[in-house]
């Protein structure tokens, strides 16, 4: 497998140093990508570098995932207009543990099952032993200020209208990242660093440090940054980031993000975020263009990425939750949902609180709808009942219906409904 060609046809390749493709075709190579532990979970923007490492491993090379325990304390100016908040050691350690656990879901770190098992490293492990004097003497002297100032990430911050400018802390970031590459070159025979296109300056600082300090040759490769056709930021919604942690973003919401992709974006995403072969993808794109309303591409992307990230069971539950809004579900389906998924499905639906004792004693259907202001009056509820348009937990009910504790979803909710699209939640409190 030609790793570079695989990235190229998928539209992922942005730039690489001369001779990189030739070197990778002739040599089993160790390469790395760095992950920033600014939170205890990665978000879907991190899926691109993760997938690149997965392709790298599938091509027979040795991937290294570097978690930036040291550089996380410094802050990378690349692609940013303001300086980030620095993290304390306790927060950083918590974040590193979370990121490490997530990466293990995507890459094979098991030496017993893989001839090219991935490695996980933390740059704090080698940076913590280096004094400032040693770093300035052994690293700083090899890279000139002129060279550092010429980097786009530095020039953009200095030339910007930001009143804060760039601190010395951020300015030195490229030296830290460059030293990471040098360290991995010396200790792990790592010849390649990969990353987003905004990392080109930092990566080439590493190749320059290897050339000057070790008289060695190393390579660089960057991927395109993901953009959305409508100009909004990839991986963001009105509610914030889409995280890889199911506790931060439920598999249902995760699946919905991909399902809601535009047709134009879906044609890009199917190549970038899945491992489907070129022939299969071309067939899916062709079928999608014939019947775009069926959303074949979006559904396939959602399936592939959700299964890869959260597993088949989580994907099946996300589909079940998605079907709930379209009338293809039962009360039993509702009761299989966990609380977070249930709330995600009915996000924004009006609700009212009701005492648990009321449910225990049995809540008649007319006051359930009228007393909580879902419908305006007892008369309106009775008329709706005659029209057979009243449902409790997605099942039609008559005027003799009584809601009890056996109707509770996740032990605390009852879903009321009039017609097909009008919903109301009763939340049971003690």
Short mmCIF file of C-alpha atoms in Angstrom, two decimals:
data_model
loop_
_atom_site.label_atom_id
_atom_site.label_comp_id
_atom_site.label_asym_id
_atom_site.label_seq_id
_atom_site.Cartn_x
_atom_site.Cartn_y
_atom_site.Cartn_z
CA UNK A 1 0.00 0.00 0.00
CA UNK A 2 1.31 3.45 -0.99
CA UNK A 3 0.55 5.55 2.09
CA UNK A 4 1.01 8.90 0.32
CA UNK A 5 -1.14 7.86 -2.66
CA UNK A 6 -3.85 6.71 -0.25
CA UNK A 7 -3.95 10.19 1.31
CA UNK A 8 -3.76 11.83 -2.11
CA UNK A 9 -6.84 10.19 -3.67
CA UNK A 10 -8.79 10.75 -0.48
CA UNK A 11 -8.09 14.50 -0.73
CA UNK A 12 -6.17 14.55 2.54
CA UNK A 13 -2.65 15.40 1.38
CA UNK A 14 -1.60 19.06 1.61
CA UNK A 15 2.20 19.21 1.42
CA UNK A 16 5.33 17.14 2.02
CA UNK A 17 9.06 17.57 1.86
CA UNK A 18 10.84 16.43 -1.32
CA UNK A 19 11.62 12.69 -1.48
CA UNK A 20 9.11 11.84 1.28
CA UNK A 21 6.95 9.57 -0.90
CA UNK A 22 9.96 7.79 -2.36
CA UNK A 23 11.45 7.21 1.08
CA UNK A 24 8.20 5.75 2.46
CA UNK A 25 7.83 3.40 -0.53
CA UNK A 26 11.31 1.98 0.02
CA UNK A 27 11.50 1.94 3.82
CA UNK A 28 9.41 0.74 6.73
CA UNK A 29 9.33 4.01 8.63
CA UNK A 30 8.49 5.31 12.08
CA UNK A 31 6.40 8.49 12.01
CA UNK A 32 4.51 10.51 14.58
CA UNK A 33 1.73 12.99 15.12
CA UNK A 34 1.28 15.11 18.24
CA UNK A 35 -1.99 15.50 20.13
CA UNK A 36 -2.66 18.48 22.34
CA UNK A 37 -4.11 17.60 25.78
CA UNK A 38 -6.13 20.80 26.21
CA UNK A 39 -9.13 18.72 27.36
CA UNK A 40 -9.66 15.21 28.73
CA UNK A 41 -11.21 14.20 25.41
CA UNK A 42 -10.31 14.69 21.78
CA UNK A 43 -12.98 16.08 19.45
CA UNK A 44 -13.80 15.14 15.88
CA UNK A 45 -11.21 17.58 14.54
CA UNK A 46 -8.66 15.11 15.95
CA UNK A 47 -10.13 12.28 13.86
CA UNK A 48 -8.16 13.40 10.81
CA UNK A 49 -4.69 12.94 12.40
CA UNK A 50 -5.91 9.74 14.08
CA UNK A 51 -7.07 8.35 10.73
CA UNK A 52 -3.76 9.35 9.13
CA UNK A 53 -1.93 7.29 11.77
CA UNK A 54 -4.35 4.42 11.11
CA UNK A 55 -3.56 4.56 7.36
CA UNK A 56 0.14 4.76 8.24
CA UNK A 57 -0.14 1.61 10.36
CA UNK A 58 -2.19 -0.21 7.68
CA UNK A 59 0.59 0.62 5.18
CA UNK A 60 3.05 -1.32 7.37
CA UNK A 61 4.77 1.63 9.03
CA UNK A 62 5.27 2.24 12.75
CA UNK A 63 3.03 5.01 14.15
CA UNK A 64 3.78 7.04 17.25
CA UNK A 65 1.07 9.09 18.94
CA UNK A 66 2.67 11.80 21.01
CA UNK A 67 0.65 13.39 23.79
CA UNK A 68 2.02 16.85 24.53
CA UNK A 69 2.34 16.83 28.31
CA UNK A 70 5.20 19.37 28.11
CA UNK A 71 4.07 21.40 25.10
CA UNK A 72 0.58 21.54 26.60
CA UNK A 73 2.11 23.71 29.31
CA UNK A 74 3.44 26.12 26.68
CA UNK A 75 0.76 26.64 24.02
CA UNK A 76 0.96 26.44 20.24
CA UNK A 77 0.33 29.72 18.34
CA UNK A 78 -0.43 27.92 15.05
CA UNK A 79 -3.85 28.81 13.68
CA UNK A 80 -4.77 30.90 16.70
CA UNK A 81 -5.36 34.61 17.13
CA UNK A 82 -5.01 34.68 20.92
CA UNK A 83 -2.81 32.98 23.47
CA UNK A 84 -4.40 29.96 25.11
CA UNK A 85 -4.80 29.48 28.83
CA UNK A 86 -1.96 27.42 30.30
CA UNK A 87 -2.88 24.30 32.23
CA UNK A 88 -1.78 23.23 35.70
CA UNK A 89 -0.10 19.84 36.11
CA UNK A 90 -3.10 18.12 37.75
CA UNK A 91 -5.48 19.15 34.94
CA UNK A 92 -2.89 18.22 32.34
CA UNK A 93 -2.40 14.73 33.78
CA UNK A 94 -6.16 14.16 33.79
CA UNK A 95 -6.38 15.28 30.18
CA UNK A 96 -3.44 13.11 29.11
CA UNK A 97 -5.05 10.02 30.66
CA UNK A 98 -8.30 10.71 28.78
CA UNK A 99 -6.55 11.26 25.44
CA UNK A 100 -4.42 8.12 25.83
CA UNK A 101 -7.50 6.00 26.47
CA UNK A 102 -9.21 7.32 23.34
CA UNK A 103 -6.23 6.79 21.04
CA UNK A 104 -6.11 3.13 22.09
CA UNK A 105 -9.53 2.66 20.48
CA UNK A 106 -8.20 3.51 17.04
CA UNK A 107 -4.61 2.27 16.90
CA UNK A 108 -3.20 -1.17 17.66
CA UNK A 109 -0.68 -0.78 20.49
CA UNK A 110 -0.39 -4.55 21.09
CA UNK A 111 3.03 -5.94 20.19
CA UNK A 112 1.69 -9.48 20.42
CA UNK A 113 -0.82 -8.99 17.60
CA UNK A 114 0.95 -6.47 15.38
CA UNK A 115 4.35 -6.44 13.68
CA UNK A 116 4.17 -2.66 13.61
CA UNK A 117 2.41 -1.86 16.87
CA UNK A 118 1.77 1.80 17.60
CA UNK A 119 3.59 3.56 20.43
CA UNK A 120 2.24 6.14 22.82
CA UNK A 121 4.66 8.71 24.21
CA UNK A 122 4.43 11.82 26.37
CA UNK A 123 6.99 14.54 25.70
CA UNK A 124 6.94 15.55 29.36
CA UNK A 125 8.85 12.32 30.06
CA UNK A 126 11.98 13.69 28.37
CA UNK A 127 11.43 17.44 28.70
CA UNK A 128 11.08 17.36 32.51
CA UNK A 129 14.76 16.42 32.93
CA UNK A 130 16.13 19.26 30.80
CA UNK A 131 17.12 22.52 32.48
CA UNK A 132 16.62 25.90 30.83
CA UNK A 133 20.39 26.33 30.51
CA UNK A 134 20.74 22.96 28.79
CA UNK A 135 17.85 23.68 26.42
CA UNK A 136 19.14 27.11 25.42
CA UNK A 137 22.69 25.78 24.98
CA UNK A 138 21.91 22.49 23.21
CA UNK A 139 18.82 23.39 21.20
CA UNK A 140 18.43 27.15 20.95
CA UNK A 141 21.84 27.73 19.38
CA UNK A 142 20.93 25.61 16.36
CA UNK A 143 17.86 27.63 15.32
CA UNK A 144 18.19 31.35 14.59
CA UNK A 145 15.64 33.97 15.58
CA UNK A 146 15.41 34.96 11.90
CA UNK A 147 14.40 31.39 11.05
CA UNK A 148 11.74 31.35 13.79
CA UNK A 149 10.39 34.79 12.85
CA UNK A 150 9.89 33.67 9.25
CA UNK A 151 7.31 31.05 10.23
CA UNK A 152 3.75 31.91 9.14
CA UNK A 153 2.32 31.06 12.57
CA UNK A 154 4.62 33.68 14.13
CA UNK A 155 4.24 36.33 11.42
CA UNK A 156 0.45 36.15 11.47
CA UNK A 157 0.33 36.72 15.22
CA UNK A 158 2.82 39.56 15.17
CA UNK A 159 1.17 41.24 12.18
CA UNK A 160 -2.35 40.79 13.54
CA UNK A 161 -4.35 43.50 15.26
CA UNK A 162 -4.39 41.50 18.50
CA UNK A 163 -3.44 43.77 21.38
CA UNK A 164 -1.81 40.92 23.26
CA UNK A 165 0.78 40.09 20.61
CA UNK A 166 2.79 36.92 21.19
CA UNK A 167 4.49 35.99 24.43
CA UNK A 168 7.98 34.52 24.59
CA UNK A 169 6.33 31.35 25.91
CA UNK A 170 4.41 30.84 22.67
CA UNK A 171 7.34 31.99 20.54
CA UNK A 172 9.46 29.12 21.90
CA UNK A 173 6.80 26.50 21.11
CA UNK A 174 8.36 25.60 17.78
CA UNK A 175 11.66 24.86 19.55
CA UNK A 176 9.86 22.47 21.91
CA UNK A 177 8.10 20.71 19.06
CA UNK A 178 11.29 20.66 17.02
CA UNK A 179 13.10 19.04 19.93
CA UNK A 180 10.37 16.38 20.19
CA UNK A 181 11.10 15.36 16.61
CA UNK A 182 14.84 15.37 17.29
CA UNK A 183 14.37 13.23 20.44
CA UNK A 184 12.18 10.69 18.63
CA UNK A 185 14.65 10.65 15.73
CA UNK A 186 17.50 9.78 18.10
CA UNK A 187 15.65 7.41 20.45
CA UNK A 188 13.00 5.79 18.20
CA UNK A 189 14.55 6.16 14.75
CA UNK A 190 11.54 8.34 13.84
CA UNK A 191 12.05 9.83 10.38
CA UNK A 192 8.66 11.44 9.71
CA UNK A 193 6.41 13.94 11.42
CA UNK A 194 2.85 14.49 10.21
CA UNK A 195 0.17 17.00 11.14
CA UNK A 196 -2.30 19.58 9.89
CA UNK A 197 -1.20 22.14 7.32
CA UNK A 198 -1.03 24.79 10.06
CA UNK A 199 1.78 22.72 11.65
CA UNK A 200 4.15 22.92 8.68
CA UNK A 201 6.36 25.55 10.29
CA UNK A 202 6.72 23.65 13.56
CA UNK A 203 7.38 20.35 11.76
CA UNK A 204 10.08 21.76 9.50
CA UNK A 205 11.78 23.31 12.53
CA UNK A 206 12.18 19.72 13.70
CA UNK A 207 13.66 18.55 10.39
CA UNK A 208 16.05 21.52 10.49
CA UNK A 209 17.11 20.73 14.07
CA UNK A 210 17.76 17.10 13.07
CA UNK A 211 19.85 18.29 10.12
CA UNK A 212 21.90 20.76 12.15
CA UNK A 213 22.21 18.93 15.47
CA UNK A 214 22.35 15.29 14.33
CA UNK A 215 23.49 15.73 10.71
CA UNK A 216 20.49 13.58 9.83
CA UNK A 217 17.66 13.65 7.32
CA UNK A 218 14.01 13.57 8.30
CA UNK A 219 10.74 14.14 6.47
CA UNK A 220 7.54 16.12 6.86
CA UNK A 221 3.98 15.60 5.61
CA UNK A 222 0.86 17.65 6.28
CA UNK A 223 -2.82 17.07 5.63
CA UNK A 224 -5.46 19.56 4.61
CA UNK A 225 -7.46 21.28 7.32
CA UNK A 226 -11.12 20.31 7.13
CA UNK A 227 -13.48 23.08 6.08
CA UNK A 228 -17.24 23.10 5.60
CA UNK A 229 -18.91 24.26 2.40
CA UNK A 230 -21.05 26.83 4.25
CA UNK A 231 -18.02 28.44 5.88
CA UNK A 232 -18.87 27.37 9.43
CA UNK A 233 -16.24 25.57 11.50
CA UNK A 234 -15.96 21.80 11.15
CA UNK A 235 -16.69 19.89 14.35
CA UNK A 236 -18.72 22.69 15.95
CA UNK A 237 -22.45 23.01 16.55
CA UNK A 238 -24.54 25.59 18.33
CA UNK A 239 -23.98 23.47 21.45
CA UNK A 240 -20.19 23.47 21.10
CA UNK A 241 -17.60 20.85 20.13
CA UNK A 242 -18.47 17.34 19.00
CA UNK A 243 -16.33 15.20 21.32
CA UNK A 244 -15.10 11.61 20.99
CA UNK A 245 -16.05 10.97 24.63
CA UNK A 246 -19.57 9.52 24.81
CA UNK A 247 -20.11 11.29 28.14
CA UNK A 248 -19.49 14.67 26.50
CA UNK A 249 -21.24 13.99 23.18
CA UNK A 250 -23.64 11.06 23.11
CA UNK A 251 -23.31 8.57 20.22
CA UNK A 252 -26.76 9.77 19.10
CA UNK A 253 -25.59 13.40 18.76
CA UNK A 254 -22.32 12.20 17.26
CA UNK A 255 -24.22 10.24 14.58
CA UNK A 256 -26.58 13.17 13.97
CA UNK A 257 -23.64 15.49 13.25
CA UNK A 258 -22.59 13.35 10.28
CA UNK A 259 -26.18 12.75 9.20
CA UNK A 260 -26.72 16.52 8.97
CA UNK A 261 -23.73 17.08 6.66
CA UNK A 262 -24.42 18.90 3.41
CA UNK A 263 -24.21 16.90 0.18
CA UNK A 264 -21.06 18.77 -0.83
CA UNK A 265 -19.35 18.07 2.50
CA UNK A 266 -20.51 14.45 2.53
CA UNK A 267 -18.66 13.78 -0.75
CA UNK A 268 -15.44 14.91 0.97
CA UNK A 269 -16.12 13.25 4.31
CA UNK A 270 -16.81 9.78 2.85
CA UNK A 271 -13.21 9.73 1.58
CA UNK A 272 -11.58 11.27 4.62
CA UNK A 273 -13.40 9.67 7.54
CA UNK A 274 -14.00 6.12 6.29
CA UNK A 275 -11.74 3.29 5.14
CA UNK A 276 -14.01 2.29 2.27
CA UNK A 277 -12.13 1.66 -0.98
CA UNK A 278 -12.24 3.99 -3.97
CA UNK A 279 -14.61 1.84 -6.03
CA UNK A 280 -17.13 1.56 -3.18
CA UNK A 281 -17.00 5.29 -2.52
CA UNK A 282 -17.52 6.16 -6.20
CA UNK A 283 -20.55 3.84 -6.27
CA UNK A 284 -22.01 5.45 -3.12
CA UNK A 285 -21.52 8.96 -4.54
CA UNK A 286 -23.21 7.92 -7.78
CA UNK A 287 -26.19 6.41 -5.92
CA UNK A 288 -26.44 9.49 -3.72
CA UNK A 289 -26.61 11.84 -6.72
CA UNK A 290 -29.49 9.84 -8.17
CA UNK A 291 -31.54 10.16 -4.96
CA UNK A 292 -29.98 12.80 -2.66
CA UNK A 293 -33.10 12.96 -0.47
CA UNK A 294 -32.34 9.46 0.84
CA UNK A 295 -29.00 10.77 2.20
CA UNK A 296 -27.07 7.61 1.34
CA UNK A 297 -23.67 9.26 1.85
CA UNK A 298 -24.55 10.88 5.16
CA UNK A 299 -25.97 7.65 6.55
CA UNK A 300 -22.94 5.63 5.48
CA UNK A 301 -20.48 8.15 6.93
CA UNK A 302 -22.48 8.25 10.17
CA UNK A 303 -22.43 4.46 10.37
CA UNK A 304 -18.72 4.04 9.63
CA UNK A 305 -17.48 6.80 11.95
CA UNK A 306 -19.87 6.03 14.83
CA UNK A 307 -18.96 2.32 14.78
CA UNK A 308 -15.25 3.18 14.61
CA UNK A 309 -15.49 5.65 17.49
CA UNK A 310 -18.13 4.16 19.79
CA UNK A 311 -18.76 0.58 18.62
CA UNK A 312 -21.59 -1.26 16.86
CA UNK A 313 -23.95 -1.31 19.86
CA UNK A 314 -23.71 2.46 20.26
CA UNK A 315 -24.41 2.92 16.55
CA UNK A 316 -27.46 0.63 16.75
CA UNK A 317 -28.77 2.65 19.70
CA UNK A 318 -28.18 5.89 17.80
CA UNK A 319 -30.26 4.54 14.89
CA UNK A 320 -32.98 3.44 17.29
CA UNK A 321 -32.98 6.90 18.88
CA UNK A 322 -33.07 8.57 15.44
CA UNK A 323 -36.13 6.52 14.45
CA UNK A 324 -38.03 7.65 17.53
CA UNK A 325 -38.70 11.07 16.02
CA UNK A 326 -40.18 9.54 12.87
CA UNK A 327 -42.83 7.34 14.41
CA UNK A 328 -41.00 4.04 13.93
CA UNK A 329 -40.67 3.20 17.59
CA UNK A 330 -42.57 1.85 20.58
CA UNK A 331 -42.72 2.53 24.29
CA UNK A 332 -40.31 -0.36 24.78
CA UNK A 333 -37.81 1.28 22.39
CA UNK A 334 -38.01 4.49 24.41
CA UNK A 335 -37.36 2.64 27.64
CA UNK A 336 -34.12 1.17 26.29
CA UNK A 337 -32.59 4.66 25.95
CA UNK A 338 -30.28 5.98 28.63
CA UNK A 339 -31.14 9.36 30.13
CA UNK A 340 -28.58 11.39 28.13
CA UNK A 341 -29.61 9.94 24.76
CA UNK A 342 -33.28 10.44 25.58
CA UNK A 343 -32.65 14.10 26.46
CA UNK A 344 -30.56 14.56 23.30
CA UNK A 345 -33.36 13.18 21.12
CA UNK A 346 -35.90 15.53 22.70
CA UNK A 347 -33.57 18.49 23.12
CA UNK A 348 -35.60 21.71 23.30
CA UNK A 349 -38.93 19.95 23.92
CA UNK A 350 -40.92 21.86 26.61
CA UNK A 351 -41.19 20.10 29.94
CA UNK A 352 -42.70 20.36 33.38
CA UNK A 353 -41.86 18.76 36.71
CA UNK A 354 -44.27 16.51 38.52
CA UNK A 355 -44.00 14.84 41.93
CA UNK A 356 -43.16 11.13 42.05
CA UNK A 357 -46.02 10.60 44.48
CA UNK A 358 -48.51 11.79 41.81
CA UNK A 359 -47.25 9.13 39.39
CA UNK A 360 -47.29 6.49 42.13
CA UNK A 361 -50.96 7.21 42.79
CA UNK A 362 -51.74 7.20 39.06
CA UNK A 363 -52.04 10.30 36.86
CA UNK A 364 -55.13 10.47 34.66
CA UNK A 365 -54.62 11.43 31.06
CA UNK A 366 -56.66 14.66 30.97
CA UNK A 367 -54.87 16.45 33.86
CA UNK A 368 -51.53 15.08 32.60
CA UNK A 369 -51.98 17.15 29.43
CA UNK A 370 -53.99 20.13 30.75
CA UNK A 371 -52.59 20.83 34.24
CA UNK A 372 -49.02 21.05 32.93
CA UNK A 373 -50.03 23.52 30.16
CA UNK A 374 -49.19 21.17 27.27
CA UNK A 375 -52.75 21.65 26.02
CA UNK A 376 -54.82 24.66 27.06
CA UNK A 377 -57.83 23.02 28.72
CA UNK A 378 -59.52 19.78 29.72
CA UNK A 379 -61.89 20.28 26.79
CA UNK A 380 -59.04 20.50 24.29
CA UNK A 381 -57.53 17.27 25.69
CA UNK A 382 -60.88 15.46 25.38
CA UNK A 383 -61.33 16.66 21.78
CA UNK A 384 -57.80 15.44 20.95
CA UNK A 385 -58.60 12.08 22.55
CA UNK A 386 -61.71 11.74 20.37
CA UNK A 387 -59.52 12.52 17.33
CA UNK A 388 -57.16 9.70 18.44
CA UNK A 389 -54.21 12.11 18.36
CA UNK A 390 -52.97 11.70 21.96
CA UNK A 391 -49.99 9.44 22.73
CA UNK A 392 -48.02 8.55 25.84
CA UNK A 393 -44.51 7.27 25.19
CA UNK A 394 -45.28 7.05 21.44
CA UNK A 395 -48.37 4.84 21.91
CA UNK A 396 -51.95 6.02 21.27
CA UNK A 397 -54.15 6.16 24.38
CA UNK A 398 -57.86 6.53 25.21
CA UNK A 399 -59.56 8.71 27.81
CA UNK A 400 -59.33 5.95 30.45
CA UNK A 401 -55.51 5.94 30.37
CA UNK A 402 -53.71 6.35 33.71
CA UNK A 403 -49.97 7.08 33.79
CA UNK A 404 -48.08 5.07 36.45
CA UNK A 405 -44.47 4.38 37.45
CA UNK A 406 -44.35 1.55 34.90
CA UNK A 407 -44.52 4.22 32.18
CA UNK A 408 -41.35 5.99 33.31
CA UNK A 409 -38.45 6.29 30.86
CA UNK A 410 -35.00 6.22 32.50
CA UNK A 411 -36.93 6.19 35.81
CA UNK A 412 -37.86 9.86 35.50
CA UNK A 413 -39.58 10.87 32.24
CA UNK A 414 -42.92 10.48 30.52
CA UNK A 415 -43.24 11.56 26.88
CA UNK A 416 -46.56 13.17 25.98
CA UNK A 417 -47.49 13.76 22.36
CA UNK A 418 -50.26 15.32 20.29
CA UNK A 419 -50.26 14.48 16.62
CA UNK A 420 -46.98 13.60 14.95
CA UNK A 421 -44.71 16.48 15.91
CA UNK A 422 -45.95 18.11 19.12
CA UNK A 423 -44.08 16.75 22.18
CA UNK A 424 -43.98 17.50 25.90
CA UNK A 425 -41.92 15.94 28.70
CA UNK A 426 -43.03 15.26 32.23
CA UNK A 427 -39.98 15.07 34.48
CA UNK A 428 -40.64 13.21 37.71
CA UNK A 429 -38.96 14.62 40.84
CA UNK A 430 -39.03 13.34 44.41
#
